[in-house]
Every structure is written in structure tokens, then in C-alpha cells.
Coordinates of C-alpha atoms in Angstrom, one line a residue:
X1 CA 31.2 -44.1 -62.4
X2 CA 32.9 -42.1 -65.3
X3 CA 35.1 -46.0 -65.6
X4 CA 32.3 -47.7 -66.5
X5 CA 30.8 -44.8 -68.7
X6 CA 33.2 -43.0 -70.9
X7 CA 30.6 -40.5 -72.9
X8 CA 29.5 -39.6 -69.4
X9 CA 30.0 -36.0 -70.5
X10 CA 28.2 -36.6 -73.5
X11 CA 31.2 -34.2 -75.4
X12 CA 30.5 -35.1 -79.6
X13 CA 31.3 -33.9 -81.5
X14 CA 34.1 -32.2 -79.6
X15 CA 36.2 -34.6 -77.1
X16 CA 36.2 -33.1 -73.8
X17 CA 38.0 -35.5 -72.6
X18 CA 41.2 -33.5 -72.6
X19 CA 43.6 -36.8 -72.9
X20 CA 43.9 -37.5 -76.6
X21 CA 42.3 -34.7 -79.3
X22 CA 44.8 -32.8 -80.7
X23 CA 43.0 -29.4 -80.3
X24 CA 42.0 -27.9 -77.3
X25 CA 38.2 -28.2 -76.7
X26 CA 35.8 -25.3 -77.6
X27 CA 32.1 -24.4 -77.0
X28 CA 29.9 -27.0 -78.6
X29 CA 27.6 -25.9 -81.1
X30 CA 23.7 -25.7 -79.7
X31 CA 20.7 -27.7 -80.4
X32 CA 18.8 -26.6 -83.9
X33 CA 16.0 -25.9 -81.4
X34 CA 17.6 -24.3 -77.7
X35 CA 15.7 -24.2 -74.7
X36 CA 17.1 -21.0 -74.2
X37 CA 20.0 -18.9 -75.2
X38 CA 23.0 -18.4 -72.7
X39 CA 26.2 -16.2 -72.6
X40 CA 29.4 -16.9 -70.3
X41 CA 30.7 -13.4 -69.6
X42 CA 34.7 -12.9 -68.7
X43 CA 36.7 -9.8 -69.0
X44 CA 40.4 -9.5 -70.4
X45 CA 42.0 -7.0 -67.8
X46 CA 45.4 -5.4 -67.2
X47 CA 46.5 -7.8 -64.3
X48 CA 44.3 -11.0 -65.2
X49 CA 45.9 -14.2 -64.1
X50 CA 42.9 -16.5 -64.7
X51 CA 43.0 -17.0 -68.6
X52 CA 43.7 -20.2 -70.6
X53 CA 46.0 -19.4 -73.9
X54 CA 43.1 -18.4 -75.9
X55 CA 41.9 -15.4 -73.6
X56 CA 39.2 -17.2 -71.9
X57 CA 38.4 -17.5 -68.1
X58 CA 40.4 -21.3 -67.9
X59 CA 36.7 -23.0 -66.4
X60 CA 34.2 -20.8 -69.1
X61 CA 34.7 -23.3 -72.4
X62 CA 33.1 -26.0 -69.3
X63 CA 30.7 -23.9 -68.0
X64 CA 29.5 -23.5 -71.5
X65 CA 29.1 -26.5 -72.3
X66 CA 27.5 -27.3 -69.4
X67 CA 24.8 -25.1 -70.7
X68 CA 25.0 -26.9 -74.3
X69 CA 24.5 -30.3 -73.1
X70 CA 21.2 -28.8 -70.9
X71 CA 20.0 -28.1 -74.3
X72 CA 21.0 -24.4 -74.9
X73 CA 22.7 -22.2 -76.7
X74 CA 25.8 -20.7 -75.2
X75 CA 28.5 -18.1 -75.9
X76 CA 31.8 -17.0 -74.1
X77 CA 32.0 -13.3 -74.5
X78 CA 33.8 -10.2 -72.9
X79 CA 32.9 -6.9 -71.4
X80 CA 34.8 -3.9 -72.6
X81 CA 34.6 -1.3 -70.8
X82 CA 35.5 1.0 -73.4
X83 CA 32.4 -0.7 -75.6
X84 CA 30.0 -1.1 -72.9
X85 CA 26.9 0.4 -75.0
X86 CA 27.7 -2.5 -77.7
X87 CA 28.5 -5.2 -74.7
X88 CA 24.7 -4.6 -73.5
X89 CA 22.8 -4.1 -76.4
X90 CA 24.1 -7.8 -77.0
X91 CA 24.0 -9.0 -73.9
X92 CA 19.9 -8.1 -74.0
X93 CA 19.6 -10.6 -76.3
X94 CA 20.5 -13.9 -74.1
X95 CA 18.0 -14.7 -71.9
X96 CA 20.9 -15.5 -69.0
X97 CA 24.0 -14.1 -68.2
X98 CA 26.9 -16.2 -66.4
X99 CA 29.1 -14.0 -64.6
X100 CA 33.4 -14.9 -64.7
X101 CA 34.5 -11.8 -63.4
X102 CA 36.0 -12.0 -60.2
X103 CA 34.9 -9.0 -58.2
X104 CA 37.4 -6.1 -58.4
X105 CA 39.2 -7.1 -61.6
X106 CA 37.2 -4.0 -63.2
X107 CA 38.2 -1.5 -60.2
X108 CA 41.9 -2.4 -60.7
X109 CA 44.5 0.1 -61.8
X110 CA 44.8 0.6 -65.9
X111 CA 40.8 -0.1 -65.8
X112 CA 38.6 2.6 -67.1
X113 CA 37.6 4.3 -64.0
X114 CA 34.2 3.5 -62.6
X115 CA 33.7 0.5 -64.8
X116 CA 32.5 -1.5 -61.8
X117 CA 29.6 0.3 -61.1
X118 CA 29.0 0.8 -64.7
X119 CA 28.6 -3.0 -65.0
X120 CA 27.3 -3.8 -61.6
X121 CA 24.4 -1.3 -62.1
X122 CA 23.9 -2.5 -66.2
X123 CA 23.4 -6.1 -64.9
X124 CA 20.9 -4.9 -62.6
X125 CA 18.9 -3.5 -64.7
X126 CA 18.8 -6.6 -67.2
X127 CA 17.7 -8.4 -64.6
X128 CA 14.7 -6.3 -63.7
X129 CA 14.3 -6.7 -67.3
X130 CA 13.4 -10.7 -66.7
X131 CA 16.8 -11.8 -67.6
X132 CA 18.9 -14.2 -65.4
X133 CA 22.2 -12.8 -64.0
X134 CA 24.3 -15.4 -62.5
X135 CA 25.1 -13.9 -59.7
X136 CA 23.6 -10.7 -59.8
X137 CA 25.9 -8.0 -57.8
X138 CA 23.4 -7.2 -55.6
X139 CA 23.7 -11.3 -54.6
X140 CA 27.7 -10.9 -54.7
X141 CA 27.7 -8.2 -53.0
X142 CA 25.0 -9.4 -50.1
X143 CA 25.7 -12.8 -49.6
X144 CA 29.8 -12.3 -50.2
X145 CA 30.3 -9.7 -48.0
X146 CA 31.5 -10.5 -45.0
X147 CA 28.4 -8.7 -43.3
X148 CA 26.3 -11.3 -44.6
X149 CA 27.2 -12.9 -41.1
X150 CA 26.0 -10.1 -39.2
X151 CA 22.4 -10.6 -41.1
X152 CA 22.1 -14.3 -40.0
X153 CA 23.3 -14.5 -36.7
X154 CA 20.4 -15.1 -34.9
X155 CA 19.5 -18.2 -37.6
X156 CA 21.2 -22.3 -36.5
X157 CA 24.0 -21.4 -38.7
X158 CA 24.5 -18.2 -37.0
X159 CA 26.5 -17.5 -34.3
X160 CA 24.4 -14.3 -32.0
X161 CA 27.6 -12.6 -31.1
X162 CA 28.9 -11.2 -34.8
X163 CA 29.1 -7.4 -34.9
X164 CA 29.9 -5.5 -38.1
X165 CA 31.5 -2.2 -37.8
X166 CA 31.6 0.2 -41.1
X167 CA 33.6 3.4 -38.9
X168 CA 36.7 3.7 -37.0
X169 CA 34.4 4.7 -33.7
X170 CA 32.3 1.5 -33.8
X171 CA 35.3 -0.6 -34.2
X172 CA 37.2 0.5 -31.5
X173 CA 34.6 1.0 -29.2
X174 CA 32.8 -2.3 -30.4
X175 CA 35.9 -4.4 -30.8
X176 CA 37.5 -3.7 -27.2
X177 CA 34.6 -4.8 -25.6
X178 CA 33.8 -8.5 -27.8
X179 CA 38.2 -9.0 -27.3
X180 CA 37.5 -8.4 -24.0
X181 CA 35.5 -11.3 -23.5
X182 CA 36.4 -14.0 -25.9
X183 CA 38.9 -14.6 -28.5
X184 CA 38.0 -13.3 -31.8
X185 CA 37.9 -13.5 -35.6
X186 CA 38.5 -9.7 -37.4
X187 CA 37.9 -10.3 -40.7
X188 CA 38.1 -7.5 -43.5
X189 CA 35.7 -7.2 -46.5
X190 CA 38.4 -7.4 -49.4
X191 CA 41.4 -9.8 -50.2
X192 CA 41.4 -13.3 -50.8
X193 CA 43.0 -16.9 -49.1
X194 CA 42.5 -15.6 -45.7
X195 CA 44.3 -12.3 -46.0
X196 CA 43.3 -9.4 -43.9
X197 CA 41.4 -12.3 -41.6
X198 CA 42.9 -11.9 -38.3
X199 CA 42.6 -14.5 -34.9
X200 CA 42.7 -12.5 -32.3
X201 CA 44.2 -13.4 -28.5
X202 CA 45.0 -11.4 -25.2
X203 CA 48.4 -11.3 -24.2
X204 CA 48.8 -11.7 -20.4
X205 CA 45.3 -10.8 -19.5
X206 CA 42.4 -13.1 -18.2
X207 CA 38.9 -12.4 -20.7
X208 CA 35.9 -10.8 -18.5
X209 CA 33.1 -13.5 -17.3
X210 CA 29.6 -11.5 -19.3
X211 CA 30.3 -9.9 -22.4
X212 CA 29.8 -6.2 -22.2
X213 CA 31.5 -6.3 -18.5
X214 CA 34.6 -4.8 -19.3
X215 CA 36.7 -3.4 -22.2
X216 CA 40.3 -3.3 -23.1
X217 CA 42.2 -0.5 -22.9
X218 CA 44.8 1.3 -26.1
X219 CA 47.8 -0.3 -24.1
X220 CA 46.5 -3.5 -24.0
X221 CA 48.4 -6.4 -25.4
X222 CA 47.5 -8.6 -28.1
X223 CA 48.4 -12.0 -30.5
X224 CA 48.0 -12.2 -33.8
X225 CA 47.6 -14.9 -36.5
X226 CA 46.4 -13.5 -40.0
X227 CA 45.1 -16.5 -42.1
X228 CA 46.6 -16.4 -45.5
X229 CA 50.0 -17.6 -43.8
X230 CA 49.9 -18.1 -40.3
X231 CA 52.5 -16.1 -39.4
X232 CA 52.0 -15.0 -35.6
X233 CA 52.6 -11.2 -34.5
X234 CA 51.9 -8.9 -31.4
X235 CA 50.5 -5.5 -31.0
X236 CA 49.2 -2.9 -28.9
X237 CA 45.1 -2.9 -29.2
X238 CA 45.5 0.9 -30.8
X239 CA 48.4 -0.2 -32.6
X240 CA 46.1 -3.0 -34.2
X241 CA 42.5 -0.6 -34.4
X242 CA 44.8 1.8 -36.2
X243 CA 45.9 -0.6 -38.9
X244 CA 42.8 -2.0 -38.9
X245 CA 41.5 1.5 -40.2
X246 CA 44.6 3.8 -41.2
X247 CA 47.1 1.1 -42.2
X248 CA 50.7 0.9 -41.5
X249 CA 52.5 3.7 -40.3
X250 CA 51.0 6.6 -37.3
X251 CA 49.7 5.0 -34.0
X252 CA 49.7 1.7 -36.1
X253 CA 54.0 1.7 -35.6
X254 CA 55.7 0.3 -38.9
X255 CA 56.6 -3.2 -37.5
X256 CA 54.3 -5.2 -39.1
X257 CA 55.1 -8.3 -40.7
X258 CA 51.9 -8.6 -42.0
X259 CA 52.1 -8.1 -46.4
X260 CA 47.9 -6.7 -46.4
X261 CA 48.4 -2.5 -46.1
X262 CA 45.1 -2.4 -43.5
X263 CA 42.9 0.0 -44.3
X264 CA 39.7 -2.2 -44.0
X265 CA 37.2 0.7 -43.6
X266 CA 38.3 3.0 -47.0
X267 CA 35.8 3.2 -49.4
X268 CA 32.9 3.9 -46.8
X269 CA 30.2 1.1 -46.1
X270 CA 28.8 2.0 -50.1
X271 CA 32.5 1.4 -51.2
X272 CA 32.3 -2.6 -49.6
X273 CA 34.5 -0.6 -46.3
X274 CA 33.6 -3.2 -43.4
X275 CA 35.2 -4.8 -40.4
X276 CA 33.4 -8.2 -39.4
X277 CA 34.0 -9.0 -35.6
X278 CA 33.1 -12.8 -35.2
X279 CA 34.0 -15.2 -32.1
X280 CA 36.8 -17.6 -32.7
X281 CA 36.1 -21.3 -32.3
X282 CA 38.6 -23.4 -30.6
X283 CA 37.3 -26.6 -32.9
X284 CA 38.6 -24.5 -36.0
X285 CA 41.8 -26.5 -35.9
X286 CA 39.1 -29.6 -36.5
X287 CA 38.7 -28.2 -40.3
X288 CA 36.3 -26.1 -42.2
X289 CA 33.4 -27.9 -44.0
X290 CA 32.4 -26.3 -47.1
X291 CA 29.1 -27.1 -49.0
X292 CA 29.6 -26.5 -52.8
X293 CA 26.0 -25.6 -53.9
X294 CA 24.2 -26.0 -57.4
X295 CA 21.4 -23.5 -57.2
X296 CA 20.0 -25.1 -54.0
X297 CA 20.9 -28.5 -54.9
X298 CA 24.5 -29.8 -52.6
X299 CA 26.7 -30.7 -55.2
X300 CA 29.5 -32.2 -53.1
X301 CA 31.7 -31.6 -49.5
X302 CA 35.2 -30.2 -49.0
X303 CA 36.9 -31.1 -45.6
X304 CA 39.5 -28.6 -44.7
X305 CA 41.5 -29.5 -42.0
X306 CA 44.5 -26.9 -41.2
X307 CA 47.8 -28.9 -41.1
X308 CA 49.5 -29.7 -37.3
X309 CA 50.0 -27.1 -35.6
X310 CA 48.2 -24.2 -37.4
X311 CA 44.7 -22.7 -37.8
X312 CA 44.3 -22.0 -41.1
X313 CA 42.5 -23.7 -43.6
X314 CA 42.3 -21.6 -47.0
X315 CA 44.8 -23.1 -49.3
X316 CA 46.3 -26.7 -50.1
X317 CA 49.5 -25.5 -48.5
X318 CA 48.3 -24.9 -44.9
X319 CA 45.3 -27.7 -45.4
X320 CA 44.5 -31.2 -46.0
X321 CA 41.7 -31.4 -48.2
X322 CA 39.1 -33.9 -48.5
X323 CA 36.4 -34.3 -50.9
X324 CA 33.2 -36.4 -50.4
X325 CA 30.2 -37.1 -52.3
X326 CA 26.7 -34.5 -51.4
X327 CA 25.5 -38.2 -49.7
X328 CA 28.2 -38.8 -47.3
X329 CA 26.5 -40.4 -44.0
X330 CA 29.1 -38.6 -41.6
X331 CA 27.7 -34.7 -42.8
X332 CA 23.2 -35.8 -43.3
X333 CA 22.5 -33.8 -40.4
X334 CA 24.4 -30.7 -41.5
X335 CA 22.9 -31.1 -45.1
X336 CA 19.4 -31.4 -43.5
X337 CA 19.9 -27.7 -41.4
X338 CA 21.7 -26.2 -44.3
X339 CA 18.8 -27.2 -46.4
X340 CA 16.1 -26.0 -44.3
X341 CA 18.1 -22.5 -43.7
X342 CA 19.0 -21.3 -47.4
X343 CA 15.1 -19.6 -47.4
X344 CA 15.8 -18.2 -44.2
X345 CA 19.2 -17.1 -45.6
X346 CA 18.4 -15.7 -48.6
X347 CA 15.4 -13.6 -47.1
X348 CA 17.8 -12.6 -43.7
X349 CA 20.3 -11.1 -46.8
X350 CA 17.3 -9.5 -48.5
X351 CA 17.1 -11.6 -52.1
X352 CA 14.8 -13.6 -51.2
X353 CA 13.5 -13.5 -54.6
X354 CA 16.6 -13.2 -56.6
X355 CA 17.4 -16.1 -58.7
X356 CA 19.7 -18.5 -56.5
X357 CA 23.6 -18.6 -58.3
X358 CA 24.4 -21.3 -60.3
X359 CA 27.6 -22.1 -58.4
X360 CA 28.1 -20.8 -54.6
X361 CA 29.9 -22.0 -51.6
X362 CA 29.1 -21.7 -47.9
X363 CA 32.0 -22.9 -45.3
X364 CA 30.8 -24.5 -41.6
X365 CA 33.2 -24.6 -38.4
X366 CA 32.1 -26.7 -36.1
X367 CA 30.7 -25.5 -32.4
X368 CA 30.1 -26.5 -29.2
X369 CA 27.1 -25.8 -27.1
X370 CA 24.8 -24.0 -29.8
X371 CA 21.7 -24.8 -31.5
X372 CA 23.0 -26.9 -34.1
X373 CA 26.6 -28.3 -34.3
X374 CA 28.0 -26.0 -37.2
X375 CA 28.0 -22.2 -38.0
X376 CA 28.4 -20.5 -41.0
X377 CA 32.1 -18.9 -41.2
X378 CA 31.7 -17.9 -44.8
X379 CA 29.8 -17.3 -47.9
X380 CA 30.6 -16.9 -51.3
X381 CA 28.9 -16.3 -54.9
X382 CA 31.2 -14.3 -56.7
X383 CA 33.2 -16.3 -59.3
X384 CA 33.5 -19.4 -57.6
X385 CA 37.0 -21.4 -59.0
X386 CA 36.1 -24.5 -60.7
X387 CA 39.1 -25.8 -59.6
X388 CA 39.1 -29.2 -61.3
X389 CA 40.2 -26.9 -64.6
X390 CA 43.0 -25.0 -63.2
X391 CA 45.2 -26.7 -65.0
X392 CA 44.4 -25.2 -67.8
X393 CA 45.4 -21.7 -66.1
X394 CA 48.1 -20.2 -68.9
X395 CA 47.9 -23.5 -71.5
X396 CA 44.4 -25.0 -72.7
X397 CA 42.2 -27.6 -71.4
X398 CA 44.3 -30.7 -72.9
X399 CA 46.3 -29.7 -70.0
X400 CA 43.5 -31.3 -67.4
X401 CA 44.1 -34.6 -66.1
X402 CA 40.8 -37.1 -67.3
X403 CA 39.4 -37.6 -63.8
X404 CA 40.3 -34.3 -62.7
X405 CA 38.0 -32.8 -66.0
X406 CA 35.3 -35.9 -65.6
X407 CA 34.6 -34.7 -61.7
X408 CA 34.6 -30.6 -63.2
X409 CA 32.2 -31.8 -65.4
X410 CA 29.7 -33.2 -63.4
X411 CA 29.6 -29.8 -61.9
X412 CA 29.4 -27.4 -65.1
X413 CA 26.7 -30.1 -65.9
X414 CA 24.6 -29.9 -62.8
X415 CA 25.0 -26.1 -63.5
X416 CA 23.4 -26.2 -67.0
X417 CA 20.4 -28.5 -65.7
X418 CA 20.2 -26.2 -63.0
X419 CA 20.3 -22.9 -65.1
X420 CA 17.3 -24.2 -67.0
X421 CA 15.2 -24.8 -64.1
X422 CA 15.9 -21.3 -63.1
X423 CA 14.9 -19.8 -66.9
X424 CA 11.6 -22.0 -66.5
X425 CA 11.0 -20.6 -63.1
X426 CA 11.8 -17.0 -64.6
X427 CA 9.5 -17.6 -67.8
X428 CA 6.9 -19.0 -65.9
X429 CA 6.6 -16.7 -62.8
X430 CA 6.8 -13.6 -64.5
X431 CA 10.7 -12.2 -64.4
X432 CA 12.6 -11.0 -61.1
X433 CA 13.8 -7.9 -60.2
X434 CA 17.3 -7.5 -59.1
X435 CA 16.4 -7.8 -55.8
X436 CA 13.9 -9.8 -54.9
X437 CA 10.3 -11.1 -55.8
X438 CA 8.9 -9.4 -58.9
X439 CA 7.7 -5.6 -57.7
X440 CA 9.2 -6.4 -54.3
X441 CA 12.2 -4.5 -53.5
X442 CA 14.3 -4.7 -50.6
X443 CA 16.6 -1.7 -50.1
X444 CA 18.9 -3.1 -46.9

């Protein structure tokens, strides 16, 4: 109880406490003698709406510290695309690098072109040089994507009838028959706070009784509710295959109400191009469960339950949210599955040996009549928000109400201790590569 135990934080010589010092806090200075040496990596781009006043990702100056009270050294430094040489020859000397970026910042417009891949494939190779990457690309990229579903669908947090579809022939062909038997979820790859995730409904037509039985037809009609707002529409199945892939505009029509262009597919399946195809579950409107992970320890539970009369759950506008403790009795039995799946998990994406990331989320919906009461609707590694900090989003972290920072920083905490633990494992086991057990590759 940080009440009863006000240097919970353990924040001299610098108050972290973000009520009463007069500056903002900064990255503590190290021990004389680190456990290891740490860097927080962020990147100042064209369009960046995460930074504090001072140029830093808003939750890095906590993350860092995090690392400093686990007993390490840590920086907050930025890649540069235009000094990306320089950027790795000193990011080879930290034996761990914590990733801010949030994916795509270095693929938008007024970025030097290609710098994505340019980093993506640096960090890689760091990490086959025994370094820690927090989280690698390959684990964005694998357990992010929205694939990742397909991969585990046979596991208890799996549900057997996901389909991913990387061309406009396998989504239409696919997606008419799964719509023709069930409700569905169409989820693209890209976008954020549910857009481009579609529920999917048919419109004056009864669903087949055996999946694969029948398939709907161009003309058929459907209903539409994308996630990011709710907001209910109705198309043709061609009209809606052809935004799906082509975007607004052709046999798509132009009356979309809908603010995402479509286009789920461009890039190519190397390019992150996917559709997800996923069946909807009526107990959605119960809430989402997300498990905020440490490494593989639970850290703590958000219930979010979608406000009356809607289904989506992504924001604190359409949701109630709940918070409870990593021991609350009412979820044990999905913390005992969850637990027992992460190997499976990991080794279904194909990083069974990659070094698990510091901070990572993973989002249950509850179901009916399947092997255990909850399936996964959602994975996600890449730049996790520390929310707790967000005030601090354009101003500095005075700006943070004290409970609101005390709860963020039992998190970055947790994440230092736990970001040892993984540099001990790493020192002592002989280095990973970026994908997967030391000279074990996996190239799904």
C-alpha cells in the first residue's frame, strides 16, 4: 500500500513523486557498479503525438528508472534515421535495448524512406549478437499481427475456426463461406482503437447449419459495425470484399461512412497486408479481459465492458473499465490456462526462444461451449501505452496525479526486475538469436 509506504518507488535522489518537486523528474543516475547497462530507445518523428515537453516518449523517464532501481544503468536515446550508422554503433554498447517506437512511426510520410526495415533488420541482428531487444520485430511483428490468431487456433485460447487471408481470391472465396455460417469478426492488420475491425451480420438471410455448406453470393446483404466507433452500416458482400481489398470507390460504391480508406491487403503479406476472419461471440457485449504481462509474470487485469447498447470495448469512451489486482479470485482459472499456454504460444508463433517482452498485453472474450471459457481476441507487444503516465502527454511528469504515477510505477518496476532476469538468462545461456533458441531458427 503506497499509503502506508511513501519511498515505495525508492525515487532519491530525484522525487518521482510528481506532486511537489519543482522540476520535472529525469533518469536517475546508476549504481557505481550496474548489473547491466540499458538504453530506452524513442524516435522524434514528423507526426509524433506521444512526447512529454522535453522530446521524450511521455512513459520512457519511468521505464528508465525502472531499470535504475533493478540496479542498472539506463539511457533514453533516439534513432535517427539519417544517423543510423552512429545510432548502432552506440546502441552495441548496452547490453539491452527497450523499444518506444510505436510500429509505423518510421514508415510515415516526411520519414526517410525505408527506415523501418533499416531498423527492424539492425535490431535483429544485435540481437543475434546476444543483446536483448525489447520487443524484437520479429516478436512485434509475430505476436502483434493479427495472424498470430490463425497460428494458435487449435490451442484452449484458440478458437479452431480463424482463417487468415493475405489475397483478394482467398478473402472472398474464404470469407463468403465462414459469413455464411456464423457471424463474424474481419479484422485488418494496421490501425489502432478498433479501426478497420469490422462485426459482421447477414441482412435478411438465415446462416447455413455446417460450415462449408453453403456460401454467399456478391448481392448478398450485409450489417456492419466497425469498432473504433460503433457506427452501424450496410453493404453488398462485393461492395464490402471490395473495400476490404481496393478501398472506397469501384465495386466498393462511395457511401461509406466508415473514416478507414480499406485497403487491408496493400503491402503484400511481406508488407504486414492481412485480413483476419475470426467468429464473433455473442458474450463480447460481457467485456474484454485483458492480461497485462511482465515478461511472463501477470502484472494486473483490465475489465472492458462496452457501454449499453454497443459492442465495442477499445477506448474509455465506448467502455467501462475495471482494474483488478494479478490475484483477483473471480479470473484464477483464466490465469492458471493463460499461464500454462504462453510456451505453447510463443512456440505456435515461432519465438519460442526469443526473449519474452518486458511489457505485452493479451485480451480474452469470453465463450460458450469450448475447451476452456475464454479465447484469445488479441495480442500485442509493440509499444504497449503505460497509460498511468499519459498525463504527461504534451507537459512533463509533474503533470501525473500521485496514485495514478505510484500504480505506473509498480509496473516500470516489475519491468526492470524482470529485464534483469532476462540479461541473466541471456548471459548465462549463451545469447539468442532473433528468432528463437540460440542456432535454432524458425523461418514461418
Amino acid at each position: 500500500d503506497h499509503k502506508k509506504n511513501p519511498s515505495i518507488f525508492n525515487q532519491s535522489p530525484i522525487s518521482m513523486g510528481c506532486g511537489g518537486s519543482k522540476e520535472a523528474p529525469t533518469v536517475k543516475k546508476g549504481p557505481s557498479k550496474p548489473k547491466y547497462s540499458v538504453a530506452v530507445v524513442g524516435f522524434k518523428g514528423p507526426n509524433s503525438s506521444d512526447k512529454d515537453s522535453a522530446g521524450n516518449r511521455y512513459d520512457s523517464v519511468p521505464i528508465a528508472n525502472g531499470m535504475v532501481n533493478a540496479g542498472c544503468n539506463c539511457d533514453t536515446i533516439d534513432y535517427s534515421p539519417e544517423e543510423h550508422d552512429a545510432f548502432i554503433t552506440k546502441a552495441l554498447t548496452y547490453d539491452g535495448l527497450i523499444l518506444r517506437i510505436v510500429p509505423g512511426h518510421l514508415s510515415e510520410e516526411g520519414v526517410v524512406a525505408g527506415a523501418q526495415k533499416k531498423f527492424d533488420d539492425a535490431m535483429d541482428q544485435i540481437a543475434i549478437k546476444g543483446k536483448a531487444i525489447w520487443a524484437s520485430p520479429v516478436m512485434q511483428t509475430r505476436l502483434g499481427a493479427k495472424d498470430s490468431l490463425v497460428k494458435i487456433k487449435d490451442l484452449n485460447c484458440g478458437l479452431p475456426d480463424t482463417f487468415a487471408y493475405y489475397d483478394k481470391k482467398s478473402f472472398d472465396e474464404g470469407f463468403k463461406k465462414s459469413c455464411a455460417f456464423s457471424p463474424r469478426v474481419i479484422k485488418q492488420n494496421r490501425g489502432k482503437s478498433g479501426e478497420g475491425i469490422w462485426l459482421v451480420w447477414l441482412e435478411s438471410k438465415r446462416y447455413c447449419e455446417t460450415f462449408g455448406e453453403k456460401s454467399l453470393t456478391d448481392r448478398d446483404r450485409l450489417k456492419l459495425m466497425e469498432m473504433n466507433d460503433n457506427h452501424v452500416e450496410y453493404h453488398t458482400v462485393k461492395e464490402f470484399v471490395e473495400f476490404c481489398t481496393n478501398g472506397v470507390g469501384g465495386d466498393a460504391g462511395n457511401l461509406w461512412a466508415s473514416t478507414n480508406p480499406g485497403k487491408y491487403l496493400e503491402g503484400g503479406k511481406a508488407g504486414g497486408g492481412q485480413i483476419v476472419d475470426q467468429r464473433l461471440l455473442p458474450r463480447i457485449v460481457e467485456g474484454e479481459v485483458r492480461m497485462v504481462m511482465v515478461k511472463d509474470q501477470l502484472h494486473q487485469i483490465i475489465h472492458k465492458k462496452p457501454k449499453e447498447g454497443e459492442m465495442s470495448a477499445v477506448n474509455v469512451d465506448s467502455a467501462d473499465f475495471t482494474t483488478y489486482p494479478a490475484s483477483e479470485p473471480k479470473y484464477k482459472e483464466l490465469k492458471t490456462m493463460f499461464d500454462s499456454e504462453i510456451p505453447a504460444i510463443m512456440d505456435a508463433l515461432g519465438v519460442a526462444g526469443e526473449p519474452l517482452p518486458l511489457l505485452w498485453t493479451a485480451d480474452f472474450i469470453p465463450v460458450d461451449n469450448h475447451k476452456s471459457p475464454f479465447v484469445i481476441g488479441e495480442m500485442n507487444c509493440g509499444c504497449v501505452d503505460i497509460s498511468q503516465f499519459d498525463a504527461a502527454i504534451g507537459a512533463d511528469l509533474k503533470a501525473v496525479a500521485s496514485a495514478s504515477a505510484n500504480d505506473g510505477y509498480k509496473l516500470t518496476n516489475a519491468m526492470g526486475v524482470k529485464a534483469v532476469q532476462t540479461l541473466d538468462e541471456i548471459k548465462t545461456g549463451g545469447g539468442f538469436t532473433a528468432v528463437g533458441k540460440k542456432g535454432v531458427v524458425t523461418n514461418e
